[in-house]
Coordinates of C-alpha atoms and ligand atoms in Angstrom, one line a residue:
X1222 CA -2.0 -8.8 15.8
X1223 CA -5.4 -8.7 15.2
X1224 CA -6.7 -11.3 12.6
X1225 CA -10.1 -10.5 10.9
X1226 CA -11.2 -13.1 8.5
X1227 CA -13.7 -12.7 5.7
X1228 CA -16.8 -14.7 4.6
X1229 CA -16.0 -14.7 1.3
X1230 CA -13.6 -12.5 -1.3
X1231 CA -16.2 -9.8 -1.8
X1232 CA -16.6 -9.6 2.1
X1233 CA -13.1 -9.0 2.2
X1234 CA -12.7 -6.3 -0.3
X1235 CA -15.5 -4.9 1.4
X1236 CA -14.5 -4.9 5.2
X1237 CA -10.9 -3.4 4.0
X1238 CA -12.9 -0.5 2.2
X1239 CA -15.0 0.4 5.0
X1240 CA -12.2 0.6 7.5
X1241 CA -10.5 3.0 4.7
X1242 CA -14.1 4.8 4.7
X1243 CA -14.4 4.9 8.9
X1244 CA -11.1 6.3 9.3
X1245 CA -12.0 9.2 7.4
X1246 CA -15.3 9.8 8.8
X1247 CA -14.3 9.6 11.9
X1248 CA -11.0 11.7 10.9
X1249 CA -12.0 13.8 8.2
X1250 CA -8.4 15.1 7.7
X1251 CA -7.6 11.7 8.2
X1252 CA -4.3 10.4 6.5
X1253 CA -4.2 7.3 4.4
X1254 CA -1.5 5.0 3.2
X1255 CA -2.3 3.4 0.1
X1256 CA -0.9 0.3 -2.0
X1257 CA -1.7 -0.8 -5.1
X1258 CA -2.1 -4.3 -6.9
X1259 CA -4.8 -6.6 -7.6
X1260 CA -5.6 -6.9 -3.7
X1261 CA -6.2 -3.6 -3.4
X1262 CA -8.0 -2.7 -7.0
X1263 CA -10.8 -4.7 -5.9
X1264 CA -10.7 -2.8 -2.4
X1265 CA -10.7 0.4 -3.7
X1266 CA -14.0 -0.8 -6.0
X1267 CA -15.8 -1.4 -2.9
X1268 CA -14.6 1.8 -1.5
X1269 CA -15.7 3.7 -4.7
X1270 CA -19.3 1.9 -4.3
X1271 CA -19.7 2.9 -0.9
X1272 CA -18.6 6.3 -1.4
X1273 CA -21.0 6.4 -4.1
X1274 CA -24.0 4.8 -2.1
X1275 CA -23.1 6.7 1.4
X1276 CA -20.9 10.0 0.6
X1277 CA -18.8 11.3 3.3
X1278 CA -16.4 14.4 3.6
X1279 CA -12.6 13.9 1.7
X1280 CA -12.5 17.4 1.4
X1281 CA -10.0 17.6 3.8
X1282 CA -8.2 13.8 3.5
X1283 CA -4.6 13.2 2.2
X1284 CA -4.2 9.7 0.8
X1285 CA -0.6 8.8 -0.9
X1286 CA 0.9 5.8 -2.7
X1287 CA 3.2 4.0 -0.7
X1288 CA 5.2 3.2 -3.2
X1289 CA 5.7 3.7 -7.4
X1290 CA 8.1 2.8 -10.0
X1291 CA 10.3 5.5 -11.0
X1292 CA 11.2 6.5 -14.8
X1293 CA 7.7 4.8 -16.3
X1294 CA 5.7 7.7 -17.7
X1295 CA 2.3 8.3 -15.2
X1296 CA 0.6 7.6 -17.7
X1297 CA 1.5 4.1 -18.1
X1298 CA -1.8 2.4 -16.4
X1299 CA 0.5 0.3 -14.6
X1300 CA 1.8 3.1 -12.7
X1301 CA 0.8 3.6 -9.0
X1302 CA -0.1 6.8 -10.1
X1303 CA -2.7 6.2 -12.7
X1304 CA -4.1 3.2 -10.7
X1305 CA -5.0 5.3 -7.3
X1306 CA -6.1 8.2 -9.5
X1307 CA -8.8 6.5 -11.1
X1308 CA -9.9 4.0 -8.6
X1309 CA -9.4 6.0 -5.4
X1310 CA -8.6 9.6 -5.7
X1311 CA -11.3 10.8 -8.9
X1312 CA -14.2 8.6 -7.2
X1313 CA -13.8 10.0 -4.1
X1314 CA -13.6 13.3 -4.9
X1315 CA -10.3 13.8 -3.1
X1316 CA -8.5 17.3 -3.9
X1317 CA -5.7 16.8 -5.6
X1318 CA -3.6 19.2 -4.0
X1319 CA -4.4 16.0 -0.9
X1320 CA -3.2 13.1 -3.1
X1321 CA 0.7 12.8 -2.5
X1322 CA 2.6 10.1 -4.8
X1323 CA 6.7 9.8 -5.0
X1324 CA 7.7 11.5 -8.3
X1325 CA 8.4 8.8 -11.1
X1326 CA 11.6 11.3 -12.6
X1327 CA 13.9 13.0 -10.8
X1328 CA 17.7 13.7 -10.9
X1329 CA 18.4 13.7 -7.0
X1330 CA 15.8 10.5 -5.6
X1331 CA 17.5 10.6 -2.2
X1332 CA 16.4 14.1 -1.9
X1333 CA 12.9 13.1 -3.3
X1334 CA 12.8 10.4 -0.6
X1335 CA 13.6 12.8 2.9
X1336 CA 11.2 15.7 0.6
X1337 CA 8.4 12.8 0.7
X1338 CA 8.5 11.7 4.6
X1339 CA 8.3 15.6 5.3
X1340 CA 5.8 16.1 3.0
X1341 CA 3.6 13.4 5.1
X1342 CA 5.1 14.7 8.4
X1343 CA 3.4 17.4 7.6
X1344 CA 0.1 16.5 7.7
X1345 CA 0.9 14.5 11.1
X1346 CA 2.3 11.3 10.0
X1347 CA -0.3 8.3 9.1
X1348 CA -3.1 7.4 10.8
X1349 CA -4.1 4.0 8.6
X1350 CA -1.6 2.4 6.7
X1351 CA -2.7 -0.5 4.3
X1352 CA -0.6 -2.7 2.7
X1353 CA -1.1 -5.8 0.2
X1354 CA 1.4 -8.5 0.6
X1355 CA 3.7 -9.9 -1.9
X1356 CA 4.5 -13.9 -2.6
X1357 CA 7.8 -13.7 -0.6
X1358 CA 6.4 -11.4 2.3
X1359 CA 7.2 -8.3 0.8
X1360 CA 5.5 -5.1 1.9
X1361 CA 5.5 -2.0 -1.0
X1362 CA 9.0 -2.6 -2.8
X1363 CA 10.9 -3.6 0.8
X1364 CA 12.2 -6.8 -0.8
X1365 CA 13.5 -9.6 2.1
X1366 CA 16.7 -8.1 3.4
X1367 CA 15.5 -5.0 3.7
X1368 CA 16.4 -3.7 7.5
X1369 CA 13.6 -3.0 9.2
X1370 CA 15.1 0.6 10.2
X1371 CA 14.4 1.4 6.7
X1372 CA 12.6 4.9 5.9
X1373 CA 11.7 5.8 2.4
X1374 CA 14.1 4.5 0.0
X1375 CA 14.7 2.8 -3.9
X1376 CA 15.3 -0.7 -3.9
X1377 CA 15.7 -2.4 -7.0
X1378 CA 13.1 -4.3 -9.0
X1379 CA 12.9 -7.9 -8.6
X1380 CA 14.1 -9.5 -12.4
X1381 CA 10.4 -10.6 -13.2
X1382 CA 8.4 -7.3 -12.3
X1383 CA 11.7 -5.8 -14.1
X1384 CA 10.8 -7.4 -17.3
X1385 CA 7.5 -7.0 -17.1
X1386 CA 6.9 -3.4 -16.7
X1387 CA 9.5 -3.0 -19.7
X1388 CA 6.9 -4.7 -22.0
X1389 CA 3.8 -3.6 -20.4
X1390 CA 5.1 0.1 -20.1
X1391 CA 7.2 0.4 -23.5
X1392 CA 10.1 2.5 -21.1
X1393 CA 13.6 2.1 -23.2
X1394 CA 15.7 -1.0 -22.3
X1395 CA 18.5 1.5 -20.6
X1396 CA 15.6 2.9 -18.1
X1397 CA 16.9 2.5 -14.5
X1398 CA 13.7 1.1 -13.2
X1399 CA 13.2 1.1 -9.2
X1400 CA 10.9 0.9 -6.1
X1401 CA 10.6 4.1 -4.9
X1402 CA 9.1 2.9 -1.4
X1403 CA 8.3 4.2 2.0
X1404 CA 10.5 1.8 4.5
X1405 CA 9.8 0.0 7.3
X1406 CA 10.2 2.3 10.0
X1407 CA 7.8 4.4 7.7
X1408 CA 5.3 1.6 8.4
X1409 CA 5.8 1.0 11.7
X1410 CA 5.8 4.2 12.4
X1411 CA 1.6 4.8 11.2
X1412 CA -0.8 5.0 13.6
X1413 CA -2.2 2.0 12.3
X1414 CA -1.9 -0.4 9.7
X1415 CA -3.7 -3.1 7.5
X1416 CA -2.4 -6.3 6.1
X1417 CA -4.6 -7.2 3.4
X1418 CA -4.2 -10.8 1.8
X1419 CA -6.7 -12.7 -0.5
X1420 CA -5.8 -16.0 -2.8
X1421 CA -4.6 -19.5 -2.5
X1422 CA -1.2 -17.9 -3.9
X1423 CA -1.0 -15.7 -0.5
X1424 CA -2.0 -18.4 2.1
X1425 CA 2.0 -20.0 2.6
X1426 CA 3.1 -16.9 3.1
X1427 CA 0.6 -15.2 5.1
X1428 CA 1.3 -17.7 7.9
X1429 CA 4.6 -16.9 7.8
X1430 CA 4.0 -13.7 8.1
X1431 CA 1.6 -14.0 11.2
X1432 CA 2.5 -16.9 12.8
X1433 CA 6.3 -17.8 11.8
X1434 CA 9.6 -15.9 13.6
X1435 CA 9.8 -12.2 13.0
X1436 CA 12.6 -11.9 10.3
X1437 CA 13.7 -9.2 8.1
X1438 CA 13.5 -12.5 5.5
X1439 CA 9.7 -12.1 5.4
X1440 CA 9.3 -8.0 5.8
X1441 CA 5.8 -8.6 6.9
X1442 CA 6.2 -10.8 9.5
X1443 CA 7.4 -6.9 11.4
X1444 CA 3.6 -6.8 11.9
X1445 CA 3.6 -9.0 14.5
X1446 CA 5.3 -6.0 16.5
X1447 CA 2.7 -3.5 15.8
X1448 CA 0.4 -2.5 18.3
X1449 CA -2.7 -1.7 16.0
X1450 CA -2.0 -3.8 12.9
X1451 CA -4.9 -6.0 11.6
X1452 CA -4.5 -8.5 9.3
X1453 CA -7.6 -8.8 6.9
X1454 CA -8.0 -12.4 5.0
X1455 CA -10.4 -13.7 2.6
X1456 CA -11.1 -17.6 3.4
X1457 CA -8.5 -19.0 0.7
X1458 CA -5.7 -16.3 2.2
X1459 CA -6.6 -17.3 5.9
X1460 CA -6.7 -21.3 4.5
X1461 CA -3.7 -22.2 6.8
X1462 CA -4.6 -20.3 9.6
X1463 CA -5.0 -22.7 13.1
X1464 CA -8.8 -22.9 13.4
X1465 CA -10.5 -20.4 16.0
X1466 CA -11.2 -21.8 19.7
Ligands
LIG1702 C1 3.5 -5.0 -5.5 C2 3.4 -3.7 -4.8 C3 3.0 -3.9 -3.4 C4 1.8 -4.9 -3.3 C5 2.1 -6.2 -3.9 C6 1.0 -7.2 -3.9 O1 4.8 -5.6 -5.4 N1 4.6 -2.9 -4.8 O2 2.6 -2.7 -2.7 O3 1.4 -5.0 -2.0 O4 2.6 -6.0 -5.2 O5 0.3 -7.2 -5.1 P1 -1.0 -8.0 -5.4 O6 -2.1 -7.5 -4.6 O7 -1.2 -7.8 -6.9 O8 -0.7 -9.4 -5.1

């Protein structure tokens, strides 16, 4: 796997949102893999910026969330939803007949899931996946354990993010709250894909991820099987990398 690592945290929000913007100019019908998540907001800033400074053509680019919580309103601004509306999909002027997101209600989800992948087969499967990282190597809502023959599916919510979208969200205590979540084979499958990782909170785990065994107990450590998959750090992220040379 590629490893790309950043001079400094704005550098690395940076880089990531010009390899978004590349892939579409080269690619204007380009499609994108998103994830959302403090990682990302500040990458999809940059984006907006250079989009702003330098417009190129979305016209004709699909970008979807790789993941979302199901039964919280869209409106909640925790949703995936509302967070790659505003900082990605309104910015960039993407149409929004182009912007494909897993539904948050539904009464048949397995359906929703197959009606999702063909949605984005479609269009001709993803060319640039990117994906944050979670504290225990998780990649959109593919908790550890998850097979990595996995297409798009709803795990369950870990017990913290659980309680915490119940209070941030106001959804009623008997909401079944899950990840609705492309799998692993769904991200193996892209053309490419981006790892991005930036914190002192990510830097145990990002080696583990890279350099430890390949393990359906750290879901990102798959990577390491990808042919184009890039892993993007910022200097605290990359802080237990071996050193270059
Ligand atoms: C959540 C999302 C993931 C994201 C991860 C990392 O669990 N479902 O898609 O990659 O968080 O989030 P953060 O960037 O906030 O650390």
């Amino acid at each position: 796997m590629r490893i790309t690592v950043a001079e400094d945290l704005n550098a690395f929000y940076s880089l990531v949102a010009w390899r978004i913007a590349e892939a579409v100019i080269a690619k204007p019908d380009a499609v994108i893999g998103l994830a959302t998540g403090r990682t990302t907001t500040g990458i999809h800033k940059a984006l907006a910026d250079i989009w702003a400074a330098h417009p190129f053509d979305t016209s004709r680019a699909t970008v979807f969330g790789m993941d979302e919580i199901t039964h919280v309103s869209r409106e909640f601004p925790g949703s995936c939803y509302d967070m790659l509306l505003k900082q990605v999909v309104l910015p960039l002027h993407i149409p929004m007949k182009n912007f494909l997101m897993p539904p948050v209600e539904s009464d048949d989800f397995e359906r929703e899931c197959r009606l999702f992948d063909k949605k984005i087969e479609a269009r001709g499967g993803v060319d640039l996946q990117i994906l944050g990282i979670g504290e225990n190597g998780h990649l959109g809502f593919n908790q550890p354990g998850t097979p990595f023959g996995s297409v798009t599916w709803i795990s369950r919510m870990d017990e913290a993010l659980d309680a915490r979208i119940r209070r941030e969200s106001g959804s009623a205590p008997d909401a079944d709250l899950g990840g609705f979540t492309i799998g692993i084979r769904n991200i193996m499958m892209s053309r490419r894909v981006i790892l991005a990782a930036n914190g002192s909170n990510k830097t145990g785990i990002v080696h583990k991820a890279l350099y430890g065994p390949v393990t359906t107990e750290v879901p990102a450590s798959v990577l390491q099987l990808h042919p184009f998959a890039e892993a993007i750090l910022d200097p605290d992220a990359a802080g237990k990398l071996p050193a270059e040379g």
